[in-house]
PDB file of C-alpha atoms in Angstrom:
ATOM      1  CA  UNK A   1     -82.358 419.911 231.843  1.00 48.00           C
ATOM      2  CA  UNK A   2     -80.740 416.464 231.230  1.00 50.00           C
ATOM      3  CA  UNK A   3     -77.233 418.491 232.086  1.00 48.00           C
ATOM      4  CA  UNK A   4     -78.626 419.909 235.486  1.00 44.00           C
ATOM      5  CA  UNK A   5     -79.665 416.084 236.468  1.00 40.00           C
ATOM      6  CA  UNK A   6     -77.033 414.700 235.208  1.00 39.00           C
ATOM      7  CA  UNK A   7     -74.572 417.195 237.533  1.00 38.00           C
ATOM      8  CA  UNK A   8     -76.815 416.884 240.447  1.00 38.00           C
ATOM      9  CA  UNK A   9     -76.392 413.106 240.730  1.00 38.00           C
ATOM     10  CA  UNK A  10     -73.028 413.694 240.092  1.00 41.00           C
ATOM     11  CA  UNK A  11     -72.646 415.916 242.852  1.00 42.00           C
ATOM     12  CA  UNK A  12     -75.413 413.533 245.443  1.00 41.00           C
ATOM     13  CA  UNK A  13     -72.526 410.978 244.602  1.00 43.00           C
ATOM     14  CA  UNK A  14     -69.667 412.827 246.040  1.00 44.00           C
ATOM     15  CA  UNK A  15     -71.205 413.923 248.924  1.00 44.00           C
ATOM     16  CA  UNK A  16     -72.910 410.776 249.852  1.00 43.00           C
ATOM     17  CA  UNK A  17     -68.783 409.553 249.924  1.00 47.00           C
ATOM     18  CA  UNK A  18     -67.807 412.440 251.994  1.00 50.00           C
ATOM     19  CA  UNK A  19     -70.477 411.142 254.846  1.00 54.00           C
ATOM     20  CA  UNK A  20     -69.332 407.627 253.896  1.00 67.00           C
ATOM     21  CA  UNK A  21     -70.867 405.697 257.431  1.00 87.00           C
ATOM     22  CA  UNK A  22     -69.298 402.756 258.299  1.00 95.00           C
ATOM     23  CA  UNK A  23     -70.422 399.847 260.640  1.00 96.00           C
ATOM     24  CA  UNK A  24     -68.786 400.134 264.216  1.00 97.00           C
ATOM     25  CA  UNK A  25     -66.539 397.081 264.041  1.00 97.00           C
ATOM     26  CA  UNK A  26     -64.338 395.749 267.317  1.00 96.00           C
ATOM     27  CA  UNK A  27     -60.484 396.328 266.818  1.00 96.00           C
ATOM     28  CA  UNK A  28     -60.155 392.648 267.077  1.00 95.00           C
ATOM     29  CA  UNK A  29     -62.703 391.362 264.517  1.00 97.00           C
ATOM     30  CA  UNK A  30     -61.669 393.767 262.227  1.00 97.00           C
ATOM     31  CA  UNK A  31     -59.588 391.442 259.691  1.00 97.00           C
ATOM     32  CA  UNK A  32     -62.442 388.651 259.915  1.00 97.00           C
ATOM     33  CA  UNK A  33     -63.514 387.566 256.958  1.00 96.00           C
ATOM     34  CA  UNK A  34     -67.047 388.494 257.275  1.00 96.00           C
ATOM     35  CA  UNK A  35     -65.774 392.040 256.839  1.00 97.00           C
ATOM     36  CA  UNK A  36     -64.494 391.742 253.366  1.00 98.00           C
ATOM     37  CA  UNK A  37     -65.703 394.524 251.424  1.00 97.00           C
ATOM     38  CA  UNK A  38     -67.677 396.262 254.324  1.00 98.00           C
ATOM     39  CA  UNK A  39     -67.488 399.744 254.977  1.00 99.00           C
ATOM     40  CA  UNK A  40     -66.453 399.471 258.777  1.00 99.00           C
ATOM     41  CA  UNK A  41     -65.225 401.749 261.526  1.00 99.00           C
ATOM     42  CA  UNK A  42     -62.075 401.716 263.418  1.00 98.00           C
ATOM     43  CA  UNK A  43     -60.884 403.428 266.032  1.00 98.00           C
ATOM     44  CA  UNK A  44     -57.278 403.767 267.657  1.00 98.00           C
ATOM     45  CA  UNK A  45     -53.961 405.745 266.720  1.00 98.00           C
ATOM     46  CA  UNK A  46     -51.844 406.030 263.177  1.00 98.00           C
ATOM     47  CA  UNK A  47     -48.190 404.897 262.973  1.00 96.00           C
ATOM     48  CA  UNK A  48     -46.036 404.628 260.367  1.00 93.00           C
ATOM     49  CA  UNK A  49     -43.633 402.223 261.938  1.00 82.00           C
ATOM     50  CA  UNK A  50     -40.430 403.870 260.844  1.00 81.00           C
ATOM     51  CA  UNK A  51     -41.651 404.208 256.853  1.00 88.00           C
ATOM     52  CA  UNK A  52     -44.357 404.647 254.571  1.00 94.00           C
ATOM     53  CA  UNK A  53     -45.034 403.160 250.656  1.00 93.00           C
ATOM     54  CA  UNK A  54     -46.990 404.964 248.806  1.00 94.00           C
ATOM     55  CA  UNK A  55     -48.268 403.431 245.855  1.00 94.00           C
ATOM     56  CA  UNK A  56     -51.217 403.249 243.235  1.00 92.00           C
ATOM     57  CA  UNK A  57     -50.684 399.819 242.132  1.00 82.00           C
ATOM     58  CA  UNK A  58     -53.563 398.816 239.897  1.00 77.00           C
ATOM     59  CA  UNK A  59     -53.721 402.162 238.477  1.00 84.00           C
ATOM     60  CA  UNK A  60     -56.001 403.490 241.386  1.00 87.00           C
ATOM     61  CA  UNK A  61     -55.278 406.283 243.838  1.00 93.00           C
ATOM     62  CA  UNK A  62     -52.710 406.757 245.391  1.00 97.00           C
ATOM     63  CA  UNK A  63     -52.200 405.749 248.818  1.00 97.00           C
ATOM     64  CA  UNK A  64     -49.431 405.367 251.535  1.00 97.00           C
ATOM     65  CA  UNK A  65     -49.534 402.228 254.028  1.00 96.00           C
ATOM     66  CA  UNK A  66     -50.027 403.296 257.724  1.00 97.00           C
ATOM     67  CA  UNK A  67     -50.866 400.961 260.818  1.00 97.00           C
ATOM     68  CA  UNK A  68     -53.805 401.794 263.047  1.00 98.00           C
ATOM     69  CA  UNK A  69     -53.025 400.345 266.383  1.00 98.00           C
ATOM     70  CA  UNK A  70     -55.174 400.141 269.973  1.00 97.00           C
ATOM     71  CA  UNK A  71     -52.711 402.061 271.826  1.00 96.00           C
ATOM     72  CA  UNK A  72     -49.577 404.230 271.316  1.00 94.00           C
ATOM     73  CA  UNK A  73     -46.233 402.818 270.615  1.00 88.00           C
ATOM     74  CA  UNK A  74     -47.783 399.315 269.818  1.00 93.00           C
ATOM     75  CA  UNK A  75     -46.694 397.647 266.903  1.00 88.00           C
ATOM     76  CA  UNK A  76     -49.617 395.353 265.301  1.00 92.00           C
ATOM     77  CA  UNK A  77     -52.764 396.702 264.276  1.00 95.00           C
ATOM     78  CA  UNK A  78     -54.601 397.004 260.902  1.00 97.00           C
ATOM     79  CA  UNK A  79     -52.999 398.527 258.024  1.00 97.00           C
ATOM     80  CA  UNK A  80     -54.750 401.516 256.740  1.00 98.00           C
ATOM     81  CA  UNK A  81     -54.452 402.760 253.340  1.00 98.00           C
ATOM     82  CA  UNK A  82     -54.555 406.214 252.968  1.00 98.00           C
ATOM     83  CA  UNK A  83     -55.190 408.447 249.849  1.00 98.00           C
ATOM     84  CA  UNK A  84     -52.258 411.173 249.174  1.00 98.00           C
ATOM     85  CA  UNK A  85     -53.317 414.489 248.259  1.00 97.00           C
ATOM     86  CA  UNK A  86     -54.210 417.894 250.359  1.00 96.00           C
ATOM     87  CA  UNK A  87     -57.716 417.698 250.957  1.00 97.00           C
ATOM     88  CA  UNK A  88     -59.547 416.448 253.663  1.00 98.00           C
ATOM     89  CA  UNK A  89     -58.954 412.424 254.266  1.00 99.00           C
ATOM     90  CA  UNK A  90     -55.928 412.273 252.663  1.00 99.00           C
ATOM     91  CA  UNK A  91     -52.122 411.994 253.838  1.00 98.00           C
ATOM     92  CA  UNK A  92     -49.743 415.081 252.314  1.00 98.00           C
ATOM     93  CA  UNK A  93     -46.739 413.643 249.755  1.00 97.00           C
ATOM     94  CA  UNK A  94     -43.555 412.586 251.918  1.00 94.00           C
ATOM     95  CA  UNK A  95     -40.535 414.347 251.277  1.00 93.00           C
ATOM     96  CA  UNK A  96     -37.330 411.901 250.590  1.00 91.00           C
ATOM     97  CA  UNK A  97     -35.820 411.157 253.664  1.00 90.00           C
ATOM     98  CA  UNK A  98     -38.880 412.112 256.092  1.00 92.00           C
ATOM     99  CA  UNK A  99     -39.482 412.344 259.670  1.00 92.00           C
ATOM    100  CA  UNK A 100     -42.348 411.951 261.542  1.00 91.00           C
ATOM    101  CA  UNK A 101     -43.099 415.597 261.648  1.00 93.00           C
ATOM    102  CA  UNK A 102     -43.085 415.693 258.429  1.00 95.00           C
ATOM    103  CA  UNK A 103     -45.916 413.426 257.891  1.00 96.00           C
ATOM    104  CA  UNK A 104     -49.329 415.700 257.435  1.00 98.00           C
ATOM    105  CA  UNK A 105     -52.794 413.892 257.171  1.00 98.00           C
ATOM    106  CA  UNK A 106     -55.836 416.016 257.024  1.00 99.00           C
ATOM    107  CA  UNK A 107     -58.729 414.597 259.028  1.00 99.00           C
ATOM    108  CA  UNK A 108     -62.631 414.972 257.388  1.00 98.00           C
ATOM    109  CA  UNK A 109     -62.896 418.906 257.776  1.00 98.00           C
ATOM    110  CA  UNK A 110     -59.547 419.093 256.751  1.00 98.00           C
ATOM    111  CA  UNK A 111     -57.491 419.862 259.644  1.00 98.00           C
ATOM    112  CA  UNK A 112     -54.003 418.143 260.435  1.00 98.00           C
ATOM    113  CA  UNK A 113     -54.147 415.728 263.028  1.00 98.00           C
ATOM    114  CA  UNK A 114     -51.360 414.410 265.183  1.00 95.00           C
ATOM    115  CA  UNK A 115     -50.108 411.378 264.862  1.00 94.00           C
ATOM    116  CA  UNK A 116     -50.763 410.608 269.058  1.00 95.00           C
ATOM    117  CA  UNK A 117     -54.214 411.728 267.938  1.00 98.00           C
ATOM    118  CA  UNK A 118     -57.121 409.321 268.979  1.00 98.00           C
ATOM    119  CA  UNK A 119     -58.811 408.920 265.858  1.00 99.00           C
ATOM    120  CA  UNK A 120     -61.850 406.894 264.309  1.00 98.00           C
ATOM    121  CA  UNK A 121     -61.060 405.826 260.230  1.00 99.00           C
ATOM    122  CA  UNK A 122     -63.790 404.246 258.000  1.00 99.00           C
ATOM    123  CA  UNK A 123     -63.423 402.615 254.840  1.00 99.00           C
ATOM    124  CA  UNK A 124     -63.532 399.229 252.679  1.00 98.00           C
ATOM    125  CA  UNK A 125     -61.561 396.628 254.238  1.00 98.00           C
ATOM    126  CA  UNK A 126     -59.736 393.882 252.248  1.00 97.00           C
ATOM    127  CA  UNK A 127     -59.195 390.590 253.948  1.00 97.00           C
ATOM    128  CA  UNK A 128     -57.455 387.697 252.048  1.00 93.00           C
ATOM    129  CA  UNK A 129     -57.029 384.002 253.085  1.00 91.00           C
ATOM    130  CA  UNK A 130     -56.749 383.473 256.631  1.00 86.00           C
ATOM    131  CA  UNK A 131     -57.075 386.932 257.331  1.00 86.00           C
ATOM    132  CA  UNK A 132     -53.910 388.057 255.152  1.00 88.00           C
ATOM    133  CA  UNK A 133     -53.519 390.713 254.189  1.00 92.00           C
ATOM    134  CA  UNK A 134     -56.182 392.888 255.868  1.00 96.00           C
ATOM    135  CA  UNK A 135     -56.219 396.183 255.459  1.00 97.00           C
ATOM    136  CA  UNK A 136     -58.393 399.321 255.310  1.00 98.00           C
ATOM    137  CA  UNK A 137     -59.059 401.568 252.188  1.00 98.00           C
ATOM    138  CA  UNK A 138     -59.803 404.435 254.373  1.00 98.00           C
ATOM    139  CA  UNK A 139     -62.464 407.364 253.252  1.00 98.00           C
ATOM    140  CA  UNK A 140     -62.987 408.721 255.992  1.00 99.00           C
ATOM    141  CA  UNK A 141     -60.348 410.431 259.232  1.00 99.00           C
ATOM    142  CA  UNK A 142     -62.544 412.022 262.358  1.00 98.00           C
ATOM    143  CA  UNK A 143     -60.589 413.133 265.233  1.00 95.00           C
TER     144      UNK A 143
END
């Protein structure tokens, strides 16, 4: 009985993340410092501004650096952190020496989105100092 609870909690847990809700946020409060450690929402496009570092420094998961921006082609915007893997939410591993096609993130039911894609990402932001860095552990990719 104590196993069944313990496994049903377990499992609550990882759904409650999957329908992780965030707090509508405007693109250019985002990096405020009243956000710091809020769950928020975001909406705009992914870039990748010519590369991406993935990295799990900290010993954490592994994520690769993107830039959600207002528009297409624009070059600021809020970096967004994205976990690597081949589930939903996540960003497939580059190959060495990719191209933009190459570059495969799975939205929340698991689908590939586009990078021209209009899409809304939630997750924990991290704001430093003066607003730097700020970026976005994202949980969350709806299309």
């Amino acid at each position: 009985m104590r196993i069944t609870t313990f496994f049903l909690l377990i499992f609550t847990g990882i759904l409650a993340g999957c329908n992780s809700k965030g707090e509508p946020v405007e693109f250019t409060k985002a990096c405020d410092q009243a956000n710091e450690k809020k769950v928020i929402e975001l909406t705009g496009f992914i870039r990748d501004k010519g590369g991406v570092f993935c990295s799990n420094i900290g010993g954490g998961r592994l994520e690769c650096g993107f830039t959600l921006t207002t528009q297409l082609g624009e070059e600021t915007g809020v970096k967004a952190e994205i976990e690597q893997g081949t589930g939903a939410n996540t960003v497939e591993k580059l190959p060495s020496g990719f191209k933009k096609e190459d570059i495969r993130i799975h939205d929340n039911n698991g689908d590939i989105i586009a990078l021209s894609d209009k899409v809304k990402l939630t997750g924990k932001m991290s704001i430093g100092p003066n607003s730097t860095p700020c970026f976005m552990q994202v949980t969350k990719i709806e299309k």
